[in-house]
mmCIF file of C-alpha atoms in Angstrom:
data_model
loop_
_atom_site.group_PDB
_atom_site.id
_atom_site.type_symbol
_atom_site.label_atom_id
_atom_site.label_comp_id
_atom_site.label_asym_id
_atom_site.label_seq_id
_atom_site.Cartn_x
_atom_site.Cartn_y
_atom_site.Cartn_z
ATOM 1 C CA MET E 1 80.448 48.955 138.981
ATOM 2 C CA PHE E 2 83.522 50.032 137.032
ATOM 3 C CA THR E 3 86.879 49.246 138.683
ATOM 4 C CA LEU E 4 90.553 49.529 137.805
ATOM 5 C CA THR E 5 93.124 47.789 139.960
ATOM 6 C CA THR E 6 96.716 48.903 140.417
ATOM 7 C CA GLU E 7 99.464 47.572 142.653
ATOM 8 C CA ARG E 8 98.076 49.170 145.837
ATOM 9 C CA LEU E 9 94.754 50.661 144.784
ATOM 10 C CA VAL E 10 91.269 49.924 143.550
ATOM 11 C CA LEU E 11 89.816 52.759 141.502
ATOM 12 C CA ARG E 12 86.073 52.323 141.444
ATOM 13 C CA ASP E 13 82.827 54.166 140.928
ATOM 14 C CA PHE E 14 81.774 56.190 143.936
ATOM 15 C CA ILE E 15 78.884 54.943 146.104
ATOM 16 C CA PHE E 16 76.733 56.922 148.492
ATOM 17 C CA GLY E 17 78.402 55.118 151.400
ATOM 18 C CA ASP E 18 81.592 57.066 150.562
ATOM 19 C CA GLU E 19 80.064 60.324 151.786
ATOM 20 C CA ASP E 20 81.951 60.590 155.093
ATOM 21 C CA ASP E 21 85.334 59.767 153.554
ATOM 22 C CA VAL E 22 84.818 62.176 150.652
ATOM 23 C CA HIS E 23 83.548 64.952 152.852
ATOM 24 C CA GLN E 24 86.585 64.608 155.135
ATOM 25 C CA TYR E 25 88.912 65.861 152.396
ATOM 26 C CA ALA E 26 86.430 67.843 150.279
ATOM 27 C CA SER E 27 85.574 70.116 153.217
ATOM 28 C CA ASP E 28 89.223 70.843 154.045
ATOM 29 C CA PRO E 29 90.216 74.394 153.002
ATOM 30 C CA ALA E 30 93.822 73.264 152.508
ATOM 31 C CA VAL E 31 92.711 70.635 149.970
ATOM 32 C CA CYS E 32 90.565 73.173 148.087
ATOM 33 C CA ARG E 33 92.997 76.094 147.970
ATOM 34 C CA TYR E 34 94.105 75.396 144.375
ATOM 35 C CA VAL E 35 90.766 74.335 142.865
ATOM 36 C CA ASP E 36 87.538 76.023 141.862
ATOM 37 C CA TRP E 37 85.330 73.942 144.175
ATOM 38 C CA GLY E 38 84.968 73.635 147.902
ATOM 39 C CA PRO E 39 85.374 73.613 150.708
ATOM 40 C CA ASN E 40 82.243 71.465 150.484
ATOM 41 C CA THR E 41 79.228 71.534 152.700
ATOM 42 C CA PRO E 42 77.639 68.124 153.389
ATOM 43 C CA ALA E 43 74.994 68.933 150.751
ATOM 44 C CA VAL E 44 77.615 69.711 148.117
ATOM 45 C CA THR E 45 79.434 66.438 148.883
ATOM 46 C CA ARG E 46 76.123 64.547 148.477
ATOM 47 C CA ALA E 47 75.527 66.367 145.174
ATOM 48 C CA PHE E 48 79.013 65.353 143.976
ATOM 49 C CA LEU E 49 78.231 61.727 144.739
ATOM 50 C CA ALA E 50 74.853 61.995 142.983
ATOM 51 C CA ASP E 51 76.592 63.436 139.883
ATOM 52 C CA ALA E 52 79.175 60.645 139.971
ATOM 53 C CA ALA E 53 76.338 58.075 140.143
ATOM 54 C CA LEU E 54 74.627 59.642 137.118
ATOM 55 C CA GLU E 55 77.880 59.365 135.178
ATOM 56 C CA THR E 56 77.800 55.556 135.542
ATOM 57 C CA ALA E 57 74.410 55.328 133.820
ATOM 58 C CA GLY E 58 75.759 56.269 130.396
ATOM 59 C CA VAL E 59 75.537 53.574 127.728
ATOM 60 C CA GLU E 60 78.960 54.486 126.421
ATOM 61 C CA ARG E 61 80.773 56.263 129.224
ATOM 62 C CA ARG E 62 82.919 59.170 128.203
ATOM 63 C CA SER E 63 83.871 60.196 131.729
ATOM 64 C CA PHE E 64 85.061 58.347 134.796
ATOM 65 C CA THR E 65 85.054 59.955 138.238
ATOM 66 C CA LEU E 66 86.499 57.287 140.481
ATOM 67 C CA ALA E 67 87.140 56.769 144.172
ATOM 68 C CA ILE E 68 90.790 56.025 144.917
ATOM 69 C CA THR E 69 90.588 53.260 147.511
ATOM 70 C CA SER E 70 93.161 51.215 149.354
ATOM 71 C CA LYS E 71 93.406 47.622 148.158
ATOM 72 C CA VAL E 72 94.136 46.604 151.759
ATOM 73 C CA ASP E 73 91.166 48.068 153.634
ATOM 74 C CA GLY E 74 88.932 49.809 151.061
ATOM 75 C CA VAL E 75 89.283 53.238 152.657
ATOM 76 C CA VAL E 76 88.682 56.154 150.247
ATOM 77 C CA ILE E 77 91.985 57.966 149.756
ATOM 78 C CA GLY E 78 90.773 60.497 147.231
ATOM 79 C CA SER E 79 89.308 60.925 143.762
ATOM 80 C CA VAL E 80 90.664 60.669 140.245
ATOM 81 C CA ALA E 81 88.795 61.548 137.047
ATOM 82 C CA VAL E 82 89.248 61.466 133.322
ATOM 83 C CA TRP E 83 86.726 62.806 130.877
ATOM 84 C CA GLU E 84 86.400 63.384 127.164
ATOM 85 C CA VAL E 85 86.748 67.057 126.216
ATOM 86 C CA SER E 86 86.318 66.631 122.450
ATOM 87 C CA ALA E 87 85.339 63.435 120.643
ATOM 88 C CA ALA E 88 86.119 64.996 117.275
ATOM 89 C CA HIS E 89 89.664 65.905 118.299
ATOM 90 C CA ARG E 90 90.128 62.882 120.617
ATOM 91 C CA ARG E 91 91.038 65.013 123.635
ATOM 92 C CA ALA E 92 90.533 64.176 127.277
ATOM 93 C CA GLU E 93 91.381 65.810 130.585
ATOM 94 C CA LEU E 94 92.297 64.361 133.945
ATOM 95 C CA GLY E 95 92.322 65.525 137.522
ATOM 96 C CA PHE E 96 92.833 64.136 141.017
ATOM 97 C CA VAL E 97 92.606 65.008 144.693
ATOM 98 C CA VAL E 98 94.020 63.069 147.642
ATOM 99 C CA ASN E 99 93.114 63.326 151.328
ATOM 100 C CA PRO E 100 96.064 64.998 153.133
ATOM 101 C CA ARG E 101 96.370 61.961 155.416
ATOM 102 C CA PHE E 102 97.491 59.949 152.372
ATOM 103 C CA GLN E 103 99.533 62.532 150.444
ATOM 104 C CA GLY E 104 103.207 61.964 149.764
ATOM 105 C CA GLN E 105 102.843 58.181 149.381
ATOM 106 C CA GLY E 106 102.587 57.980 145.586
ATOM 107 C CA TYR E 107 98.837 57.294 145.468
ATOM 108 C CA ALA E 108 98.080 60.241 143.132
ATOM 109 C CA SER E 109 100.783 59.085 140.707
ATOM 110 C CA GLU E 110 99.551 55.498 140.788
ATOM 111 C CA ALA E 111 95.932 56.521 140.210
ATOM 112 C CA GLY E 112 96.806 59.198 137.655
ATOM 113 C CA SER E 113 98.885 56.763 135.612
ATOM 114 C CA ALA E 114 96.008 54.268 135.552
ATOM 115 C CA VAL E 115 93.431 56.779 134.309
ATOM 116 C CA LEU E 116 95.872 58.181 131.773
ATOM 117 C CA GLU E 117 96.071 54.715 130.265
ATOM 118 C CA LEU E 118 92.270 54.459 130.517
ATOM 119 C CA ALA E 119 91.930 57.656 128.476
ATOM 120 C CA PHE E 120 94.088 56.265 125.695
ATOM 121 C CA ALA E 121 92.723 52.720 125.763
ATOM 122 C CA ARG E 122 89.005 53.151 126.443
ATOM 123 C CA LEU E 123 88.262 56.735 125.389
ATOM 124 C CA GLY E 124 90.570 56.531 122.367
ATOM 125 C CA ALA E 125 92.191 59.811 123.305
ATOM 126 C CA GLN E 126 94.966 61.213 121.181
ATOM 127 C CA ARG E 127 95.822 63.861 123.784
ATOM 128 C CA VAL E 128 95.180 64.013 127.519
ATOM 129 C CA GLN E 129 95.719 67.265 129.359
ATOM 130 C CA ALA E 130 95.646 68.484 132.944
ATOM 131 C CA THR E 131 96.131 71.794 134.681
ATOM 132 C CA CYS E 132 97.315 72.910 138.072
ATOM 133 C CA ARG E 133 98.106 76.208 139.749
ATOM 134 C CA PRO E 134 101.783 77.196 139.362
ATOM 135 C CA GLU E 135 102.219 77.191 143.157
ATOM 136 C CA ASN E 136 100.912 73.604 143.441
ATOM 137 C CA SER E 137 104.286 71.920 143.042
ATOM 138 C CA ALA E 138 102.984 68.581 144.373
ATOM 139 C CA SER E 139 100.422 68.272 141.576
ATOM 140 C CA ALA E 140 102.932 69.436 138.952
ATOM 141 C CA SER E 141 105.318 66.734 140.198
ATOM 142 C CA VAL E 142 102.616 64.034 139.906
ATOM 143 C CA LEU E 143 101.721 65.099 136.363
ATOM 144 C CA THR E 144 105.372 64.965 135.331
ATOM 145 C CA LYS E 145 105.878 61.613 137.033
ATOM 146 C CA ILE E 146 103.017 60.015 135.082
ATOM 147 C CA GLY E 147 104.536 61.112 131.787
ATOM 148 C CA MET E 148 102.811 64.390 131.114
ATOM 149 C CA VAL E 149 104.859 67.295 129.715
ATOM 150 C CA GLU E 150 104.514 70.869 130.905
ATOM 151 C CA GLU E 151 103.479 72.889 127.885
ATOM 152 C CA GLY E 152 103.172 76.347 129.335
ATOM 153 C CA LEU E 153 101.434 78.907 131.459
ATOM 154 C CA MET E 154 97.810 79.854 130.788
ATOM 155 C CA ARG E 155 97.393 83.348 132.205
ATOM 156 C CA ALA E 156 94.127 84.176 134.012
ATOM 157 C CA HIS E 157 92.893 80.711 133.064
ATOM 158 C CA MET E 158 90.306 80.343 135.836
ATOM 159 C CA VAL E 159 88.407 82.414 138.322
ATOM 160 C CA ILE E 160 88.678 80.918 141.807
ATOM 161 C CA ARG E 161 86.802 82.592 144.635
ATOM 162 C CA GLY E 162 86.570 85.786 142.633
ATOM 163 C CA ALA E 163 90.220 86.018 141.563
ATOM 164 C CA ALA E 164 91.645 85.257 138.127
ATOM 165 C CA VAL E 165 94.425 82.709 138.509
ATOM 166 C CA ASP E 166 97.015 81.225 136.205
ATOM 167 C CA SER E 167 97.328 77.558 135.378
ATOM 168 C CA LEU E 168 100.169 75.369 134.191
ATOM 169 C CA LEU E 169 99.158 73.163 131.258
ATOM 170 C CA PHE E 170 100.411 69.598 131.059
ATOM 171 C CA ALA E 171 99.691 67.040 128.336
ATOM 172 C CA ALA E 172 100.467 63.523 127.231
ATOM 173 C CA VAL E 173 100.146 62.529 123.582
ATOM 174 C CA ARG E 174 99.352 58.975 122.580
ATOM 175 C CA ALA E 175 102.362 58.673 120.260
ATOM 176 C CA GLU E 176 104.721 59.613 123.106
ATOM 177 C CA ILE E 177 103.398 57.190 125.724
ATOM 178 C CA THR E 178 104.729 53.653 125.649
ATOM 179 C CA SER E 179 102.450 51.059 127.202
ATOM 180 C CA SER E 180 101.471 47.539 126.351
ATOM 181 C CA ASP E 181 98.016 48.230 127.750
ATOM 182 C CA PHE E 182 96.748 50.129 124.694
ATOM 183 C CA ALA E 183 97.453 50.223 120.990
#
């Protein structure tokens, strides 16, 4: 099982025993209002966990969808992911979601920072990008806090529940990130 440890968190591969915790936030319409998935049914949550389990079977993993868990009690706080978008161009993308019960406590920033470093160190990324809806100021704040730079507005970037929506594009470039954890 892959794990990353931060000051307060353990980021680890999902297990099927996480279903109740994941479904609690993934079925919440407020959590899903800015994304192109959800609110989940129990079957969709189980399918997500099955997909996450398949991801771990890769000989050379190029994507990591990880449970954000509390170091203190192991409770699942949310999910954070980083995946290779283009090997040839050394690009990756990241995303995160946090249960509303745990929002506003810096967990998304802590987890996002850890997987950003993972993208540079393990995936060899040159550029890591992320998007969020313009009205999702909390996510935009997290992306800025972890060192990503807002690059612009992508008009009609996604179709969510039948409506074309804009996205803000954020990115971090290897040469601009200073960390002793990767070269």
